[in-house]
mmCIF file of C-alpha atoms in Angstrom:
data_model
loop_
_atom_site.group_PDB
_atom_site.id
_atom_site.type_symbol
_atom_site.label_atom_id
_atom_site.label_comp_id
_atom_site.label_asym_id
_atom_site.label_seq_id
_atom_site.Cartn_x
_atom_site.Cartn_y
_atom_site.Cartn_z
ATOM 1 C CA PRO B 1 -21.168 -20.661 -5.356
ATOM 2 C CA TYR B 2 -19.595 -18.762 -3.529
ATOM 3 C CA LYS B 3 -18.026 -20.648 -0.455
ATOM 4 C CA ASP B 4 -18.256 -19.411 2.979
ATOM 5 C CA ILE B 5 -15.669 -17.230 2.855
ATOM 6 C CA VAL B 6 -15.750 -15.684 -0.712
ATOM 7 C CA MET B 7 -19.054 -14.817 0.772
ATOM 8 C CA GLY B 8 -18.511 -12.906 3.935
ATOM 9 C CA ILE B 9 -15.796 -10.933 1.762
ATOM 10 C CA HIS B 10 -18.786 -10.118 -0.366
ATOM 11 C CA PHE B 11 -21.990 -9.619 2.721
ATOM 12 C CA ARG B 12 -18.420 -7.047 4.151
ATOM 13 C CA SER B 13 -17.569 -5.580 2.022
ATOM 14 C CA ALA B 14 -21.607 -4.176 1.115
ATOM 15 C CA LEU B 15 -21.877 -3.243 4.930
ATOM 16 C CA LEU B 16 -18.151 -1.559 6.059
ATOM 17 C CA PRO B 17 -19.167 2.175 3.252
ATOM 18 C CA VAL B 18 -22.428 1.588 5.820
ATOM 19 C CA LEU B 19 -20.863 1.148 9.058
ATOM 20 C CA LEU B 20 -18.214 2.982 9.080
ATOM 21 C CA ASN B 21 -19.552 6.508 8.877
ATOM 22 C CA PRO B 22 -17.362 9.190 11.468
ATOM 23 C CA GLN B 23 -17.929 11.954 12.025
ATOM 24 C CA ARG B 24 -18.766 15.388 10.360
ATOM 25 C CA TYR B 25 -15.013 16.939 11.765
ATOM 26 C CA LEU B 26 -12.739 13.655 10.852
ATOM 27 C CA CYS B 27 -14.343 13.768 7.061
ATOM 28 C CA GLU B 28 -13.290 16.946 6.232
ATOM 29 C CA ALA B 29 -9.968 15.930 7.282
ATOM 30 C CA VAL B 30 -10.167 12.701 5.249
ATOM 31 C CA ASN B 31 -11.094 15.346 2.214
ATOM 32 C CA LYS B 32 -8.441 17.248 3.297
ATOM 33 C CA HIS B 33 -6.027 15.783 3.013
ATOM 34 C CA LEU B 34 -7.339 13.670 -0.117
ATOM 35 C CA LYS B 35 -7.642 16.668 -2.083
ATOM 36 C CA ILE B 36 -3.971 17.004 -2.092
ATOM 37 C CA LEU B 37 -3.313 12.966 -2.596
ATOM 38 C CA ARG B 38 -5.694 12.917 -5.737
ATOM 39 C CA LYS B 39 -3.442 15.628 -7.306
ATOM 40 C CA ARG B 40 -0.707 12.973 -7.735
ATOM 41 C CA LYS B 41 -1.433 8.941 -8.621
ATOM 42 C CA MET B 42 -1.241 7.461 -4.695
ATOM 43 C CA ILE B 43 0.481 4.624 -3.506
ATOM 44 C CA GLY B 44 -1.779 3.444 -0.267
ATOM 45 C CA VAL B 45 1.645 1.110 2.093
ATOM 46 C CA GLN B 46 0.114 0.216 5.446
ATOM 47 C CA MET B 47 2.833 -1.085 7.378
ATOM 48 C CA ARG B 48 2.114 -2.715 10.741
ATOM 49 C CA LEU B 49 5.891 -3.474 12.233
ATOM 50 C CA GLY B 50 4.811 -4.548 16.080
ATOM 51 C CA GLY B 51 7.619 -5.348 18.231
ATOM 52 C CA THR B 52 10.186 -2.708 20.651
ATOM 53 C CA LYS B 53 10.190 -0.979 17.212
ATOM 54 C CA ALA B 54 5.703 0.511 16.873
ATOM 55 C CA ASN B 55 4.357 3.013 19.047
ATOM 56 C CA TYR B 56 3.183 0.842 21.085
ATOM 57 C CA ASN B 57 5.349 -2.312 22.232
ATOM 58 C CA GLU B 58 2.901 -5.809 21.616
ATOM 59 C CA LYS B 59 3.865 -8.720 19.414
ATOM 60 C CA VAL B 60 5.602 -8.647 16.932
ATOM 61 C CA PHE B 61 4.096 -8.431 13.405
ATOM 62 C CA LEU B 62 6.383 -7.819 10.803
ATOM 63 C CA GLY B 63 9.427 -5.841 12.806
ATOM 64 C CA PRO B 64 11.626 -3.068 11.567
ATOM 65 C CA HIS B 65 13.628 -5.402 8.346
ATOM 66 C CA CYS B 66 10.350 -5.345 6.735
ATOM 67 C CA ILE B 67 10.615 -2.031 5.949
ATOM 68 C CA THR B 68 13.060 -2.121 3.062
ATOM 69 C CA ARG B 69 10.797 -4.953 1.285
ATOM 70 C CA PHE B 70 7.565 -2.368 1.057
ATOM 71 C CA VAL B 71 10.097 0.195 -0.509
ATOM 72 C CA GLU B 72 10.905 -2.536 -3.064
ATOM 73 C CA ARG B 73 6.896 -3.418 -4.096
ATOM 74 C CA VAL B 74 7.179 0.349 -3.678
ATOM 75 C CA GLU B 75 10.042 0.994 -6.289
ATOM 76 C CA HIS B 76 8.564 -1.976 -8.564
ATOM 77 C CA TYR B 77 5.035 -0.790 -8.813
ATOM 78 C CA ILE B 78 6.105 2.824 -9.699
ATOM 79 C CA LYS B 79 8.562 0.824 -12.369
ATOM 80 C CA ILE B 80 6.005 -1.722 -14.004
ATOM 81 C CA ARG B 81 3.873 1.291 -14.041
ATOM 82 C CA ASN B 82 5.765 3.741 -15.612
ATOM 83 C CA TRP B 83 5.235 6.691 -13.535
ATOM 84 C CA ASP B 84 7.113 9.380 -12.813
ATOM 85 C CA ARG B 85 8.285 9.839 -9.432
ATOM 86 C CA LYS B 86 7.555 13.700 -9.076
ATOM 87 C CA ASP B 87 3.769 12.487 -9.663
ATOM 88 C CA VAL B 88 3.154 9.823 -7.226
ATOM 89 C CA TYR B 89 1.975 9.979 -4.055
ATOM 90 C CA VAL B 90 3.010 7.142 -0.838
ATOM 91 C CA PHE B 91 0.753 7.234 1.547
ATOM 92 C CA VAL B 92 2.270 5.257 4.918
ATOM 93 C CA SER B 93 0.098 4.275 7.573
ATOM 94 C CA THR B 94 1.730 2.995 10.484
ATOM 95 C CA ASP B 95 2.029 2.459 13.830
ATOM 96 C CA SER B 96 5.489 2.974 14.166
ATOM 97 C CA SER B 97 6.521 6.442 14.198
ATOM 98 C CA TYR B 98 10.571 5.133 13.476
ATOM 99 C CA ALA B 99 9.139 2.672 9.859
ATOM 100 C CA LEU B 100 8.059 6.384 9.320
ATOM 101 C CA LYS B 101 10.819 7.726 8.865
ATOM 102 C CA GLU B 102 13.199 5.184 7.257
ATOM 103 C CA ILE B 103 10.758 5.168 4.471
ATOM 104 C CA LYS B 104 10.139 8.759 3.876
ATOM 105 C CA LYS B 105 14.796 8.554 4.163
ATOM 106 C CA GLN B 106 14.382 5.268 1.402
ATOM 107 C CA LEU B 107 12.148 7.487 -0.879
ATOM 108 C CA ASN B 108 11.923 10.750 -0.385
ATOM 109 C CA ARG B 109 15.178 11.147 -2.467
ATOM 110 C CA ASN B 110 17.054 13.140 -5.393
ATOM 111 C CA GLY B 111 14.019 16.017 -3.736
ATOM 112 C CA THR B 112 11.381 14.358 -4.270
ATOM 113 C CA ASP B 113 9.961 13.874 -1.089
ATOM 114 C CA ILE B 114 7.197 11.200 -1.889
ATOM 115 C CA VAL B 115 5.861 10.344 0.969
ATOM 116 C CA TYR B 116 2.746 11.479 2.945
ATOM 117 C CA SER B 117 1.672 11.014 5.675
ATOM 118 C CA VAL B 118 -1.278 12.536 8.172
ATOM 119 C CA LYS B 119 -0.155 14.730 11.635
ATOM 120 C CA ASP B 120 -3.773 15.832 12.387
ATOM 121 C CA TRP B 121 -3.934 12.868 15.062
ATOM 122 C CA ARG B 122 -0.900 10.676 16.985
ATOM 123 C CA ILE B 123 0.325 6.569 16.072
ATOM 124 C CA GLY B 124 -0.773 4.623 18.500
ATOM 125 C CA HIS B 125 -3.356 1.776 19.671
ATOM 126 C CA SER B 126 -6.163 2.214 18.387
ATOM 127 C CA ALA B 127 -8.413 -1.179 21.306
ATOM 128 C CA ILE B 128 -9.603 0.211 24.359
ATOM 129 C CA GLY B 129 -8.087 -2.126 26.687
ATOM 130 C CA LYS B 130 -4.326 -2.067 24.709
ATOM 131 C CA SER B 131 -4.456 2.456 25.437
ATOM 132 C CA MET B 132 -6.160 2.911 29.104
ATOM 133 C CA ARG B 133 -3.313 4.066 30.248
ATOM 134 C CA TYR B 134 -3.231 7.172 28.341
ATOM 135 C CA GLY B 135 -6.382 8.560 29.023
ATOM 136 C CA GLU B 136 -9.007 9.074 27.458
ATOM 137 C CA LYS B 137 -7.478 12.216 24.971
ATOM 138 C CA GLN B 138 -4.820 9.593 24.251
ATOM 139 C CA ARG B 139 -7.187 6.938 22.620
ATOM 140 C CA ASP B 140 -9.493 9.419 20.866
ATOM 141 C CA SER B 141 -6.023 10.917 19.421
ATOM 142 C CA PHE B 142 -5.399 6.905 18.536
ATOM 143 C CA MET B 143 -8.749 6.144 16.769
ATOM 144 C CA ASN B 144 -9.395 9.661 14.809
ATOM 145 C CA ARG B 145 -5.437 8.847 13.496
ATOM 146 C CA ALA B 146 -6.629 4.900 12.790
ATOM 147 C CA ILE B 147 -9.718 5.669 10.986
ATOM 148 C CA LEU B 148 -8.515 8.888 9.026
ATOM 149 C CA ASP B 149 -5.096 6.305 8.214
ATOM 150 C CA LEU B 150 -7.832 3.923 7.142
ATOM 151 C CA LEU B 151 -10.089 6.001 4.855
ATOM 152 C CA ILE B 152 -7.022 6.957 3.268
ATOM 153 C CA LEU B 153 -5.815 4.072 1.845
ATOM 154 C CA LYS B 154 -8.838 2.957 0.578
ATOM 155 C CA GLU B 155 -8.439 5.919 -1.812
ATOM 156 C CA SER B 156 -4.724 4.342 -2.568
ATOM 157 C CA ASP B 157 -4.649 3.628 -6.804
ATOM 158 C CA TYR B 158 -2.350 0.708 -5.268
ATOM 159 C CA LEU B 159 -2.573 -1.262 -2.176
ATOM 160 C CA ILE B 160 0.765 -2.655 0.060
ATOM 161 C CA TYR B 161 -0.412 -3.970 3.401
ATOM 162 C CA SER B 162 0.471 -5.566 5.974
ATOM 163 C CA HIS B 163 -0.517 -10.026 5.955
ATOM 164 C CA GLY B 164 -2.529 -10.666 9.402
ATOM 165 C CA SER B 165 -3.384 -7.579 9.921
ATOM 166 C CA SER B 166 -6.848 -6.980 10.152
ATOM 167 C CA TYR B 167 -6.822 -3.543 9.778
ATOM 168 C CA GLY B 168 -5.266 -3.935 6.581
ATOM 169 C CA GLN B 169 -7.064 -6.207 5.147
ATOM 170 C CA MET B 170 -9.973 -4.140 6.638
ATOM 171 C CA ALA B 171 -8.311 -0.826 4.026
ATOM 172 C CA TYR B 172 -7.794 -3.262 1.007
ATOM 173 C CA GLU B 173 -11.884 -5.114 1.578
ATOM 174 C CA LEU B 174 -13.402 -0.851 1.897
ATOM 175 C CA GLN B 175 -11.258 -0.695 -1.364
ATOM 176 C CA GLN B 176 -12.315 -3.440 -2.965
ATOM 177 C CA SER B 177 -15.796 -2.574 -2.004
ATOM 178 C CA TYR B 178 -16.739 0.013 -4.586
ATOM 179 C CA ARG B 179 -16.212 -3.027 -7.676
ATOM 180 C CA TYR B 180 -20.029 -4.273 -5.981
ATOM 181 C CA PRO B 181 -23.977 -3.455 -6.929
ATOM 182 C CA VAL B 182 -24.975 -2.998 -3.517
ATOM 183 C CA HIS B 183 -24.021 1.104 -2.781
ATOM 184 C CA ALA B 184 -23.952 2.290 0.761
ATOM 185 C CA TYR B 185 -23.849 6.913 -0.906
ATOM 186 C CA LYS B 186 -27.342 6.709 -0.449
ATOM 187 C CA PHE B 187 -28.027 5.907 3.455
ATOM 188 C CA LEU B 188 -24.955 8.371 3.934
#
């Protein structure tokens, strides 16, 4: 028999594709980026720094020292798969413009730009309680960015996400939902 936690994961994985059904403009943005990203193998990186280096200053999740660790994981995976760097995109979703800049600096080298991130909307905290001071337009931008990143992360060939991040866990569960016999496509 399955443990409760395993059943919960299976249940969420079956329901997430049904519940996470964004509006057309977001679907079009996701598909626009996936059209580019699918031309290569894709490594998804969800980096939740928190702290003062995040665009929204809150408790520290990983902090800036973790950037090197994410880069090492990406480099290791490229190496063990024997992939040519020019055939890889590293899609980065993060709560920090600083982290994005640093990971680009470390991974984009020798004239090969492999880091990909979206610029359609701004990086920010998507929780209303944490973004009230910005106003509705800015909160919508943060939310759109979060949904866009999430729906791209789930399409990764390999996904690296932050331990303890519910957002990263959701990306993983969405990615894993393809394996389950319950499909939401008829509903969507």
